[in-house]
Coordinates of C-alpha atoms and ligand atoms in Angstrom, one line a residue:
X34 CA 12.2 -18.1 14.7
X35 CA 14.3 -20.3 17.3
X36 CA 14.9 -22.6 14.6
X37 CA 16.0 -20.6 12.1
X38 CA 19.6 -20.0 11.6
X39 CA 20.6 -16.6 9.7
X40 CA 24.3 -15.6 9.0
X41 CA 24.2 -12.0 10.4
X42 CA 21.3 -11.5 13.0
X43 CA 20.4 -7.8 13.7
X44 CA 18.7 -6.6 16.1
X45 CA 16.8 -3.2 15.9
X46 CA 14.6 -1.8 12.9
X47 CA 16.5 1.8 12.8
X48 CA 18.8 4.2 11.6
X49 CA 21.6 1.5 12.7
X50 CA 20.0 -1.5 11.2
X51 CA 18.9 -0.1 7.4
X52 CA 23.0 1.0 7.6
X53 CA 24.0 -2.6 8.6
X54 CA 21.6 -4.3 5.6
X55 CA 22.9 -2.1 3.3
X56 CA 26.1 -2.3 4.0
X57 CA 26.2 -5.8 4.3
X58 CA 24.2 -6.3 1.0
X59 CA 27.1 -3.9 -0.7
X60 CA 29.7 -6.4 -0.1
X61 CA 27.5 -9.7 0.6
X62 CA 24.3 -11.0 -1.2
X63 CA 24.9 -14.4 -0.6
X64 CA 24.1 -14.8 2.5
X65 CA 21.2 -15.1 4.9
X66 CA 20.1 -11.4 7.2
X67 CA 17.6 -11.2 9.5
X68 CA 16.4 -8.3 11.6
X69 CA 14.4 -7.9 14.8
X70 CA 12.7 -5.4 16.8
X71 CA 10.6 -4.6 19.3
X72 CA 8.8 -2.2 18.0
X73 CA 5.8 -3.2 15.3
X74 CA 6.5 -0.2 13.1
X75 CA 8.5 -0.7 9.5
X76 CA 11.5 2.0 10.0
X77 CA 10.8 5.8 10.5
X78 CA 12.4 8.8 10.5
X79 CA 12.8 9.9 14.4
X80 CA 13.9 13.3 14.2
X81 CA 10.6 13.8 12.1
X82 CA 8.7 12.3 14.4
X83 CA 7.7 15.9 16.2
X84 CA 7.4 17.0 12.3
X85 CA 5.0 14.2 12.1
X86 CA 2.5 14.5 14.7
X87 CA 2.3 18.6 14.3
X88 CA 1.3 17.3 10.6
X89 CA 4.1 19.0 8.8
X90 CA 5.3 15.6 7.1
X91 CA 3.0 12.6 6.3
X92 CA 3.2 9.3 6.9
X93 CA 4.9 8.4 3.7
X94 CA 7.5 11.2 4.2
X95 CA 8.6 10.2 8.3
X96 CA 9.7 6.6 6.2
X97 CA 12.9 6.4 4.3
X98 CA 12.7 3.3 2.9
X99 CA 9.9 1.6 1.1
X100 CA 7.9 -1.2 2.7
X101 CA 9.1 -3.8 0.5
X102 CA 13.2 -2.6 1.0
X103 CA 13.9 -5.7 3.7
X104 CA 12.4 -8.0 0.4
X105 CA 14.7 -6.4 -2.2
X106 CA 17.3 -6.6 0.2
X107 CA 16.5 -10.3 0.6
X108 CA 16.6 -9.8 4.5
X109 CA 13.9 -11.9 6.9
X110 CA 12.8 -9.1 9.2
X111 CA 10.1 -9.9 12.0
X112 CA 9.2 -6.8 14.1
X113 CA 7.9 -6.3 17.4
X114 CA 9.8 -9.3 18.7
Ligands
LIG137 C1 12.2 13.1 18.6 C2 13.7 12.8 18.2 C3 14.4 13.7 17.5 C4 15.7 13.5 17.1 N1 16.4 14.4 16.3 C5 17.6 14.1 15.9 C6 18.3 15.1 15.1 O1 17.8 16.1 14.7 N2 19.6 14.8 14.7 C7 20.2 13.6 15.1 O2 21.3 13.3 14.7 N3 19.5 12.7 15.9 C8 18.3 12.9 16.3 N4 17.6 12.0 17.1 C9 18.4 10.8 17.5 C10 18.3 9.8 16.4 O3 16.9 9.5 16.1 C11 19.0 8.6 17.0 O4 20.4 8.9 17.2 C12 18.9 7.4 16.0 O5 17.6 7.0 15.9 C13 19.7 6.2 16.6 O6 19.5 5.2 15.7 P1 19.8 3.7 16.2 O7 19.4 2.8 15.0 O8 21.2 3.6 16.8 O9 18.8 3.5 17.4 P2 17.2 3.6 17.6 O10 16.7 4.6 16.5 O11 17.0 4.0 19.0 O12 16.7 2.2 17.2 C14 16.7 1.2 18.2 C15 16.0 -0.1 17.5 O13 16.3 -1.2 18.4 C16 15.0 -1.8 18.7 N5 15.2 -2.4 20.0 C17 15.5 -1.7 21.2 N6 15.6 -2.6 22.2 C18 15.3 -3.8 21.7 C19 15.2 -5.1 22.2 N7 15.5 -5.3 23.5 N8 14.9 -6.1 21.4 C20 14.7 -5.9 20.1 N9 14.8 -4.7 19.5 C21 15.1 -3.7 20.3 C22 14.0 -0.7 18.6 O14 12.7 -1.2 18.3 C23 14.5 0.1 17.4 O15 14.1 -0.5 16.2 C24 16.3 12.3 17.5 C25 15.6 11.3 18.2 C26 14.3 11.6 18.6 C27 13.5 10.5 19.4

């Protein structure tokens, strides 16, 4: 990872960062993203968290994006960094 060089570096795997990709990739899909975060877990809902562990919403639901969405957004992302 030291080596690498990206255009926009972001750092954090939340509600911020899937609104930077995005909005990046709406103007920009040229050039190089990468994300990173401390924590190991692909993004999650955390207002459903409570939801989640009282078992009113599964695991797919607490996730708002797909597993592959930092591939189709062509973004390098390397979590719990
Ligand atoms: C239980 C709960 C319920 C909530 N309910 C609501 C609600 O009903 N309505 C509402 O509007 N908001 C609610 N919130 C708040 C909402 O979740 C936050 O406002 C929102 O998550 C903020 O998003 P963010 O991307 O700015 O930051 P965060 O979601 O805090 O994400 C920070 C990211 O940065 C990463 N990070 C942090 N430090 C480092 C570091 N040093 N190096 C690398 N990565 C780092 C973390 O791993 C994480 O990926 C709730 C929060 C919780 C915990």
């Amino acid at each position: 990872m030291a080596s690498d060089h990206f255009d926009y570096l972001i750092i954090g795997n939340s509600t911020a960062a899937i609104g930077a990709v995005e909005g990046i990739r709406s103007i920009d899909t040229a050039r190089s993203v990468a994300v990173v975060a401390l924590e190991t877990e692909h993004t999650y809902s955390k207002p459903l968290i409570t939801y989640y562990l009282a078992g009113k919403v599964d695991e797919h639901n607490i996730r708002y994006r797909p597993r592959d969405f930092y591939d189709k957004m062509n973004v390098t992302c390397r979590l719990g960094i």
